[in-house]
PDB file of C-alpha atoms and ligand atoms in Angstrom:
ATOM      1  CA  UNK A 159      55.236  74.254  33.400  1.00  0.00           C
ATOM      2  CA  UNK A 160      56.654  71.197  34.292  1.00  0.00           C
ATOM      3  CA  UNK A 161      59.282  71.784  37.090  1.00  0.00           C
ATOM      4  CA  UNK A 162      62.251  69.573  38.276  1.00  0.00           C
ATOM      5  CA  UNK A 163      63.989  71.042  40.291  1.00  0.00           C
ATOM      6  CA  UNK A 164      63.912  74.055  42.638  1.00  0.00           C
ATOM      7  CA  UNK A 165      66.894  75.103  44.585  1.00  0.00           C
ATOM      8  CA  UNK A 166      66.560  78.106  46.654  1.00  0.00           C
ATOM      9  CA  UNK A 167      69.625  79.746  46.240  1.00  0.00           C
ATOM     10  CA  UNK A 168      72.898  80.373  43.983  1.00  0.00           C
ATOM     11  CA  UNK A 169      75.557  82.541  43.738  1.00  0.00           C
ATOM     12  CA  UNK A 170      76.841  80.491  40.998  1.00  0.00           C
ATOM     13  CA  UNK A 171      74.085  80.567  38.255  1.00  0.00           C
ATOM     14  CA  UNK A 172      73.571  84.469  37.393  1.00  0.00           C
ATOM     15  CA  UNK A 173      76.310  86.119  36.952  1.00  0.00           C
ATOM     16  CA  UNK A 174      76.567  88.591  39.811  1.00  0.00           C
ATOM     17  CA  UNK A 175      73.486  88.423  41.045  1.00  0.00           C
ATOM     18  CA  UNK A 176      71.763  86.187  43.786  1.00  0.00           C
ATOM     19  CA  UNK A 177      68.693  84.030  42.753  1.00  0.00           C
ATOM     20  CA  UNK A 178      66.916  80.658  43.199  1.00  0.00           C
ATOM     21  CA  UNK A 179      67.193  78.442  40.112  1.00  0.00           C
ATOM     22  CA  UNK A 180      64.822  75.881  38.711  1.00  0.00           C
ATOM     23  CA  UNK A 181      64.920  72.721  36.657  1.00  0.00           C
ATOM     24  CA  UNK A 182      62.294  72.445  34.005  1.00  0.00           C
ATOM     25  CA  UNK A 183      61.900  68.646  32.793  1.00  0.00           C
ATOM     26  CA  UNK A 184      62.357  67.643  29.535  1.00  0.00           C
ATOM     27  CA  UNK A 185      65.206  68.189  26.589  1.00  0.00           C
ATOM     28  CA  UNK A 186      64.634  68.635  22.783  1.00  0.00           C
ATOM     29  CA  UNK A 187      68.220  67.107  22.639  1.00  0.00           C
ATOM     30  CA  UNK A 188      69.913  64.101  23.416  1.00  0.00           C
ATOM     31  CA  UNK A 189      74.026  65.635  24.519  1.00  0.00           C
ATOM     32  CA  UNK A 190      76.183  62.933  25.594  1.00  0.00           C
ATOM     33  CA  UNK A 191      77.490  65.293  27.944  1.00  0.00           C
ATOM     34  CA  UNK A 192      74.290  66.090  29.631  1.00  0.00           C
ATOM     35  CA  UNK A 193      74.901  66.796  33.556  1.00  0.00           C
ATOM     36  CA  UNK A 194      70.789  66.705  34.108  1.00  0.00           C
ATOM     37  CA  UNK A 195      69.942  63.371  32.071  1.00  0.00           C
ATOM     38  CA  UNK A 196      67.820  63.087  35.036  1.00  0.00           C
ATOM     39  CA  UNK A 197      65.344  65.697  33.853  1.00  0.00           C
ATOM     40  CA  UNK A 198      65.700  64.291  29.998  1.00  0.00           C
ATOM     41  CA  UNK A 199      62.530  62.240  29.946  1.00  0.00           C
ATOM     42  CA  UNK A 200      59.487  63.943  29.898  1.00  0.00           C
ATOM     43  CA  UNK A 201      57.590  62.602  32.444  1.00  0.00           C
ATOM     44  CA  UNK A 202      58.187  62.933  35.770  1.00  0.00           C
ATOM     45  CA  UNK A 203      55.577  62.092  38.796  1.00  0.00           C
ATOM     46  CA  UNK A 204      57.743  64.260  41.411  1.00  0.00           C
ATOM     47  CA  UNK A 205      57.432  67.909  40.263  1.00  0.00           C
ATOM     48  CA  UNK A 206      57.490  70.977  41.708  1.00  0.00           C
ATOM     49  CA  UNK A 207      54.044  72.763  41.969  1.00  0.00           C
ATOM     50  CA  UNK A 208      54.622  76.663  40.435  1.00  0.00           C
ATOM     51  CA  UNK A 209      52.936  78.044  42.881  1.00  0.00           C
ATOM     52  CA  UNK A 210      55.605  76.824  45.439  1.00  0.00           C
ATOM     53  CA  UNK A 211      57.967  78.484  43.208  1.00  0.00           C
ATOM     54  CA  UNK A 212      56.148  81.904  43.073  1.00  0.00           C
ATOM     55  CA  UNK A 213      54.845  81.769  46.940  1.00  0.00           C
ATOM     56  CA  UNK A 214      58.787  81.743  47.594  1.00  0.00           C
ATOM     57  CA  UNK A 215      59.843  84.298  45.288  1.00  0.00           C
ATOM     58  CA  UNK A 216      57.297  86.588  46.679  1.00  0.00           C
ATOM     59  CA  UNK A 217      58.294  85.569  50.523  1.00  0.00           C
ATOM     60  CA  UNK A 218      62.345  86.036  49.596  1.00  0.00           C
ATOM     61  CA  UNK A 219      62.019  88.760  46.652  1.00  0.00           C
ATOM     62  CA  UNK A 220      63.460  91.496  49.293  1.00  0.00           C
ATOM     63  CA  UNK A 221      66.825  89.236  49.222  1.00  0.00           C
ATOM     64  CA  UNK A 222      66.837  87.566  45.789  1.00  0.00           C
ATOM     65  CA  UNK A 223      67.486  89.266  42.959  1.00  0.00           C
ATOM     66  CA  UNK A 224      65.882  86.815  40.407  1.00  0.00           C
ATOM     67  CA  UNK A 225      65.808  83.206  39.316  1.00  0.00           C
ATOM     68  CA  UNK A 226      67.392  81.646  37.192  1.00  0.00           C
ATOM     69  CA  UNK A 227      65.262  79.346  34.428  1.00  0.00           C
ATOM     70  CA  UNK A 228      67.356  76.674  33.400  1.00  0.00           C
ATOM     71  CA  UNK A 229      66.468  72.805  32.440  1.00  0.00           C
ATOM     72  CA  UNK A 230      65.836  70.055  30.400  1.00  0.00           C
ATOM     73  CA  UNK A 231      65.177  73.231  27.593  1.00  0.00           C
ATOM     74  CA  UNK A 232      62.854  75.657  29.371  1.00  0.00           C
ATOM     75  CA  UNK A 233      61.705  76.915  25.984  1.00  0.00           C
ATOM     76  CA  UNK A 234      59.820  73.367  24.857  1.00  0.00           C
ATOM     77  CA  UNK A 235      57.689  74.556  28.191  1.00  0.00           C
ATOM     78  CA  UNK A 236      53.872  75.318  28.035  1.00  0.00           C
ATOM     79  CA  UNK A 237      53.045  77.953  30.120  1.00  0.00           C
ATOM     80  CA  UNK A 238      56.891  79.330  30.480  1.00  0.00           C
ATOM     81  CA  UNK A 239      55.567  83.108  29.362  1.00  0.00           C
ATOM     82  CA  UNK A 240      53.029  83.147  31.757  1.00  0.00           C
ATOM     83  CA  UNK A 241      55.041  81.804  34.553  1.00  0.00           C
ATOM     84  CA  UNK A 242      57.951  84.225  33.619  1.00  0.00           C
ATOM     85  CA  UNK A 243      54.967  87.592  33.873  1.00  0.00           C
ATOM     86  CA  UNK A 244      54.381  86.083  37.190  1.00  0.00           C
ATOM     87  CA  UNK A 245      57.766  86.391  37.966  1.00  0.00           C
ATOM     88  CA  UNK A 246      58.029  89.866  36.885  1.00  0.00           C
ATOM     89  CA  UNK A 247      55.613  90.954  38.583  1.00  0.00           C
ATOM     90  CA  UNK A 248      57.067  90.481  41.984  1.00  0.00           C
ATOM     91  CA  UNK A 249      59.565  92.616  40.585  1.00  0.00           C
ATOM     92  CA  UNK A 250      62.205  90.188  40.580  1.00  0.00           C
ATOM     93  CA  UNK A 251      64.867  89.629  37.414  1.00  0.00           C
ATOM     94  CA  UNK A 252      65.050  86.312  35.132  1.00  0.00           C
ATOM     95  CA  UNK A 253      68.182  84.505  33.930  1.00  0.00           C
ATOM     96  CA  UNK A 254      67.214  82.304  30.975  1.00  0.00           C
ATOM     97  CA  UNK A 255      69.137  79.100  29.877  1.00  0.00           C
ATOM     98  CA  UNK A 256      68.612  78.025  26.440  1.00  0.00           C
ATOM     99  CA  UNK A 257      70.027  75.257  24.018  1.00  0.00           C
ATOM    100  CA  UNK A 258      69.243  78.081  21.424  1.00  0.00           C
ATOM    101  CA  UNK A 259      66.590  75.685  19.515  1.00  0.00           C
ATOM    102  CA  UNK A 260      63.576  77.999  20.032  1.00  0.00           C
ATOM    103  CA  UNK A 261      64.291  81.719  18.482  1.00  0.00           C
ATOM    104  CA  UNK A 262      60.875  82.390  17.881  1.00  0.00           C
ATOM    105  CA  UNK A 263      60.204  81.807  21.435  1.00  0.00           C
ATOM    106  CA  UNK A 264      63.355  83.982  22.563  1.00  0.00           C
ATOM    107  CA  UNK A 265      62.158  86.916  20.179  1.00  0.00           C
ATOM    108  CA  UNK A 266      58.998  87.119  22.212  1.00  0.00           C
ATOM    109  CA  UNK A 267      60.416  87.035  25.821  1.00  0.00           C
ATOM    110  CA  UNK A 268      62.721  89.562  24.951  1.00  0.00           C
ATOM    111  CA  UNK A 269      60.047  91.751  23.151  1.00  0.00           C
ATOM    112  CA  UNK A 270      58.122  91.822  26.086  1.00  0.00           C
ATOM    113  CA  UNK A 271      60.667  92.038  28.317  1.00  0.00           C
ATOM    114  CA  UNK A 272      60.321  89.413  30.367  1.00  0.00           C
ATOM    115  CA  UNK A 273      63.994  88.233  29.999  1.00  0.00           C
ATOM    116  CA  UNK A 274      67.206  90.231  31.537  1.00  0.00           C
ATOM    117  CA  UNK A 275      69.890  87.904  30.786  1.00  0.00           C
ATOM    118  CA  UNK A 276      69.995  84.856  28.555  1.00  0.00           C
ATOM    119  CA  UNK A 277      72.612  81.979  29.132  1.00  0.00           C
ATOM    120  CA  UNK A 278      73.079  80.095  25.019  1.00  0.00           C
ATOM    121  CA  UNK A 279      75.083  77.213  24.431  1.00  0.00           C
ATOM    122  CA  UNK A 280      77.299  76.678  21.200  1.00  0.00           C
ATOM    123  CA  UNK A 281      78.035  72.934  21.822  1.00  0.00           C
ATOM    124  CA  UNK A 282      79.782  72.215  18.435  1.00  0.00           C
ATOM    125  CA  UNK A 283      80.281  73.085  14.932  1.00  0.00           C
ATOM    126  CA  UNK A 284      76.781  74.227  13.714  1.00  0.00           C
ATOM    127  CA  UNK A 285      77.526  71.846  10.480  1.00  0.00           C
ATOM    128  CA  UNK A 286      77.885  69.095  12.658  1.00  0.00           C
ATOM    129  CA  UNK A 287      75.997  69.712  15.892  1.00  0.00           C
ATOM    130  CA  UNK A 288      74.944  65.868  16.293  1.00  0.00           C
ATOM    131  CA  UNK A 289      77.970  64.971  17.371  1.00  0.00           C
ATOM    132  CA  UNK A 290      77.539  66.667  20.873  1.00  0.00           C
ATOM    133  CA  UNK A 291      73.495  66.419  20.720  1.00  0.00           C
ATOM    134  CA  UNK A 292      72.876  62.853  19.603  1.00  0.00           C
ATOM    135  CA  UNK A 293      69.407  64.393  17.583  1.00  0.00           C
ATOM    136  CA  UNK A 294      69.184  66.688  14.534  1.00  0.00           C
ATOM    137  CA  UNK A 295      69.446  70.043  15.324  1.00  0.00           C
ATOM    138  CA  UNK A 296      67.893  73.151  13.035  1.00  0.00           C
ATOM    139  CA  UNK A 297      70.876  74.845  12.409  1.00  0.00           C
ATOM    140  CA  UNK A 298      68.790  78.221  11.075  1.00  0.00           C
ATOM    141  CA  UNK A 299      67.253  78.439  14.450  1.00  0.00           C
ATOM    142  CA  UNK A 300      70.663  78.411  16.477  1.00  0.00           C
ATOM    143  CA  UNK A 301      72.261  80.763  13.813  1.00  0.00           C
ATOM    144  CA  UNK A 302      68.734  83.136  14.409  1.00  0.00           C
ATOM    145  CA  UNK A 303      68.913  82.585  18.022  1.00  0.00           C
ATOM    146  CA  UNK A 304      72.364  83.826  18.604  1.00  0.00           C
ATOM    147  CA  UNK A 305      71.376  87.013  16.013  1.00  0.00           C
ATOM    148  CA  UNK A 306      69.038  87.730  18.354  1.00  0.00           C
ATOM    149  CA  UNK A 307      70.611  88.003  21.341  1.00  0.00           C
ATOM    150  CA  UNK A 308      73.548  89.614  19.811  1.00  0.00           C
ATOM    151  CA  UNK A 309      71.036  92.507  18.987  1.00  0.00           C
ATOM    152  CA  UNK A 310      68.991  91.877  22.191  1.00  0.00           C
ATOM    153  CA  UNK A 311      70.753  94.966  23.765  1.00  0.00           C
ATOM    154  CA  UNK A 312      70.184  92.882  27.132  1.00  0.00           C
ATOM    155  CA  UNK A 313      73.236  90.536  29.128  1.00  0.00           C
ATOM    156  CA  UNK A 314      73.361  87.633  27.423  1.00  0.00           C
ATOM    157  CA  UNK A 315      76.493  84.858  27.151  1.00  0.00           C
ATOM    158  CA  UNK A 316      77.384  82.215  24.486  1.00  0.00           C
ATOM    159  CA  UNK A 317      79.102  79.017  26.323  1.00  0.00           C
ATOM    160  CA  UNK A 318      80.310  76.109  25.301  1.00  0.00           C
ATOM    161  CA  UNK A 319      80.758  72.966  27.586  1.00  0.00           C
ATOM    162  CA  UNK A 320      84.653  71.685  26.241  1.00  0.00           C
ATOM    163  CA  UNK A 321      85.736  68.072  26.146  1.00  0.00           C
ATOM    164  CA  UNK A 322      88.538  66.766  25.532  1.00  0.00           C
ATOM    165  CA  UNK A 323      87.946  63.968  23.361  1.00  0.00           C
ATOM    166  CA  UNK A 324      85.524  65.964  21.564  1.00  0.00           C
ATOM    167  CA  UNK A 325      87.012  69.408  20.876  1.00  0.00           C
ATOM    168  CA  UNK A 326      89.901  69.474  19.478  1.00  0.00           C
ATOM    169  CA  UNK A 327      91.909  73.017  19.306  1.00  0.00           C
ATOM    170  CA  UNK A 328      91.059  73.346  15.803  1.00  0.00           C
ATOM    171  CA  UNK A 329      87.518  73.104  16.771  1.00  0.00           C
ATOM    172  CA  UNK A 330      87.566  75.128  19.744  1.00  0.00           C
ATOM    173  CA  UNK A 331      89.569  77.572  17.455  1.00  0.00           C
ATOM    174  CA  UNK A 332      86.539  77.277  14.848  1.00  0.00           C
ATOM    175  CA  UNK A 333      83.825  77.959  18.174  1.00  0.00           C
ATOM    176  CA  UNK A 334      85.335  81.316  18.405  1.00  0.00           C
ATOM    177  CA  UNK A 335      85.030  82.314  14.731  1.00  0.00           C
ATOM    178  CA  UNK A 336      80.814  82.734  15.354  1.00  0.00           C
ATOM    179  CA  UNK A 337      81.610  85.520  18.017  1.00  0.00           C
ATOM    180  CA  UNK A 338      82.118  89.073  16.966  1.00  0.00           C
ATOM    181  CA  UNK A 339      84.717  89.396  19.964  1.00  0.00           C
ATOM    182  CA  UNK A 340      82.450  92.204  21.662  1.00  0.00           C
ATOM    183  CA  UNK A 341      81.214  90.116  23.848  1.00  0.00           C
ATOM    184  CA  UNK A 342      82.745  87.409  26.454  1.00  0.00           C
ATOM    185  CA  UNK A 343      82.274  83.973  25.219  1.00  0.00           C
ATOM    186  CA  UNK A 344      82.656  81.617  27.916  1.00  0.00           C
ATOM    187  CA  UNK A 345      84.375  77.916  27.870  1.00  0.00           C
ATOM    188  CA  UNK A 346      83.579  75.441  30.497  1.00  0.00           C
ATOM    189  CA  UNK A 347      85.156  72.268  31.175  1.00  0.00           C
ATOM    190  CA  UNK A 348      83.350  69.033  30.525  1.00  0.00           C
ATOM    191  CA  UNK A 349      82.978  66.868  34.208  1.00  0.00           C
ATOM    192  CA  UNK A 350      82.269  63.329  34.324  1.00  0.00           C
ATOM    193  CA  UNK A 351      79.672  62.149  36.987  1.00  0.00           C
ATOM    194  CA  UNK A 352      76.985  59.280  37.686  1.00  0.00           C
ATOM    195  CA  UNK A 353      74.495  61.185  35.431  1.00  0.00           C
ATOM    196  CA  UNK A 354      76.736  61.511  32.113  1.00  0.00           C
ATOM    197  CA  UNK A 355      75.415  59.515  29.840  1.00  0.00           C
ATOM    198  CA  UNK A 356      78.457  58.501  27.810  1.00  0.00           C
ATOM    199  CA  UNK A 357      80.841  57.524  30.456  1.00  0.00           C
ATOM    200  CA  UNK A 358      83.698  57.734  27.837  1.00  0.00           C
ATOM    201  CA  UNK A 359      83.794  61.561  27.685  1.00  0.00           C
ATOM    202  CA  UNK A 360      87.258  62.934  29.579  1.00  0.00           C
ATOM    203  CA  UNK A 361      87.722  67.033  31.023  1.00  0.00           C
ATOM    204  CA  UNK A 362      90.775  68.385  30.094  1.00  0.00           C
ATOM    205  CA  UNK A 363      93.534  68.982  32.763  1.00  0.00           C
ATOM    206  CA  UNK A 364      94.283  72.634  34.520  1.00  0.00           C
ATOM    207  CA  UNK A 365      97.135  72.468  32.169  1.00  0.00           C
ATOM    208  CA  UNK A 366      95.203  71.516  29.429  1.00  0.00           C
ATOM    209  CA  UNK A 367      92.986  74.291  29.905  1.00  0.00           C
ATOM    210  CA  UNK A 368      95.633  77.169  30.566  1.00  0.00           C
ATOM    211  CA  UNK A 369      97.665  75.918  26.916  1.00  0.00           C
ATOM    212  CA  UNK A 370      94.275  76.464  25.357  1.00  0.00           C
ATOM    213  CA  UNK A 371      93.333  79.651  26.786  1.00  0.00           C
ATOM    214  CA  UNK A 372      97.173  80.539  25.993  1.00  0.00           C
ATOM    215  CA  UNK A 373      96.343  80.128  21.908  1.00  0.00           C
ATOM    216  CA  UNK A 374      93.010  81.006  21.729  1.00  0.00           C
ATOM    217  CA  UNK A 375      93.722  84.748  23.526  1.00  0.00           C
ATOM    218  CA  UNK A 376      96.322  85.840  20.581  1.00  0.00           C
ATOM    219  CA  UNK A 377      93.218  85.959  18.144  1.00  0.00           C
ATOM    220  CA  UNK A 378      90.378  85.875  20.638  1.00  0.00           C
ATOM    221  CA  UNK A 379      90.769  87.828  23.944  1.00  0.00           C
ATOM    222  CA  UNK A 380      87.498  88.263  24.809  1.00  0.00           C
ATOM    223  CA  UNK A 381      87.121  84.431  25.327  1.00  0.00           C
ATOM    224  CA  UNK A 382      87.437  83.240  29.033  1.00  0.00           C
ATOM    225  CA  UNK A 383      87.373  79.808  30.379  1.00  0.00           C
ATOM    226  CA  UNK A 384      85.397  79.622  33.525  1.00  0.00           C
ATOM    227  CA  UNK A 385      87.133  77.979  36.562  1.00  0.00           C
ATOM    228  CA  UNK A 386      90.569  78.443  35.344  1.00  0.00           C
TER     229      UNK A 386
HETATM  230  S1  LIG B  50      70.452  70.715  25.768  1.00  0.00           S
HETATM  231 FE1  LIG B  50      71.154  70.787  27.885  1.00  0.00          FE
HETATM  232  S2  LIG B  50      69.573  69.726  29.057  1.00  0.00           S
HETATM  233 FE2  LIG B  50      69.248  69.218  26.902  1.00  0.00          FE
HETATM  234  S3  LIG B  50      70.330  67.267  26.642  1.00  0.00           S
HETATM  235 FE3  LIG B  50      71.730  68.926  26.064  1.00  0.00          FE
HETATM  236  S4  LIG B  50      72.915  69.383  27.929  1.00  0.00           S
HETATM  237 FE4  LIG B  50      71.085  68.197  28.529  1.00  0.00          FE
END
């Protein structure tokens, strides 16, 4: 596996739970909105060896709870199964976050369970996902992806990252539609920064946010935007 990034802990990343999270390098898309563009190309000469990864689990796995597997796309990886059953074996639990592009992937991490909460982004319309992605996106695997974890029986999320020249109420309104309302499905504010590639893209404002989450909970309550 080709790793990134490694920071030892967060209290941010898994919901509830305290873990390390790493960076896997390399993306399958192209989103204009990408906070790690850093991690986008595929070659990197600084990575992170696994074994550092595991030796520190195994030292810490007394305090941590898991890790978190996030990216780049973790699921283009080669050798993410095996490093996952290394994981497990320490006993530790795994956060997984996907773009959703790889069901066939998914289906076996949570057969085996190796998997015990998965993390998918929505980022737009499925009919038009290129807008946010900048590639062409298989819109059968996202639609089998989130049928999977909506049948995973495990703790999983569906999130999308909102901007506000981007997604418009009406959109936002349309996001919602693809959720059965059982579960939370999570908003998140769009934020600028150095690594963004399209310096163009604007967050909404607190008030912004609280007027959306103020029309989207008559018809949607179980949607919750993070941070408000
Ligand atoms: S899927 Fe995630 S990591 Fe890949 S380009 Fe989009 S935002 Fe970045």
């Amino acid at each position: 596996m080709k790793i990134s990034g490694f920071q030892k802990l967060t209290l941010l990343d898994y919901p509830g739970r305290i873990a390390c999270i790493i960076f896997t390098q390399g993306c399958n898309y192209k989103c204009s909105y990408c906070q790690n563009s850093l991690l986008i190309p595929h070659e990197n000469e600084e990575l992170v060896a696994e074994e550092e990864v595991l030796a520190y689990l195994n030292q810490r796995k007394s305090i941590l709870d898991g890790i978190v597997i996030s990216g780049g796309e973790p699921t283009i990886q080669i050798g993410l199964v095996d490093f996952i059953k290394k994981v497990k074996s320490l006993g530790l639990l795994v956060k997984l976050d996907t773009n959703g592009s790889n069901p066939k992937l998914l289906k076996q991490l949570l057969e085996e369970k190796l998997v015990d909460y998965v993390a998918m982004d929505i980022k737009y319309l499925l009919e038009e996902y290129s807008v946010v992605t900048k590639c062409r996106v298989n819109r059968n695997n996202l639609l089998e992806s989130m049928n999977i974890l909506k049948n995973s029986g495990i703790e999983y999320e569906f999130r999308t990252t909102i901007i506000k020249n981007v997604h418009t109420m009406d959109i936002i309104l349309k996001l919602c539609k693809y959720f059965d309302n059982k579960q939370p499905f999570y908003l998140q504010n769009f934020e600028q920064s150095e690594y963004v590639p399209d310096k163009t893209l604007e967050s909404f404002t607190r008030d912004e946010l609280k007027e959306i989450e103020k029309i989207i909970k008559k018809e949607y309550p179980n949607v919750v935007i993070r941070g408000l």
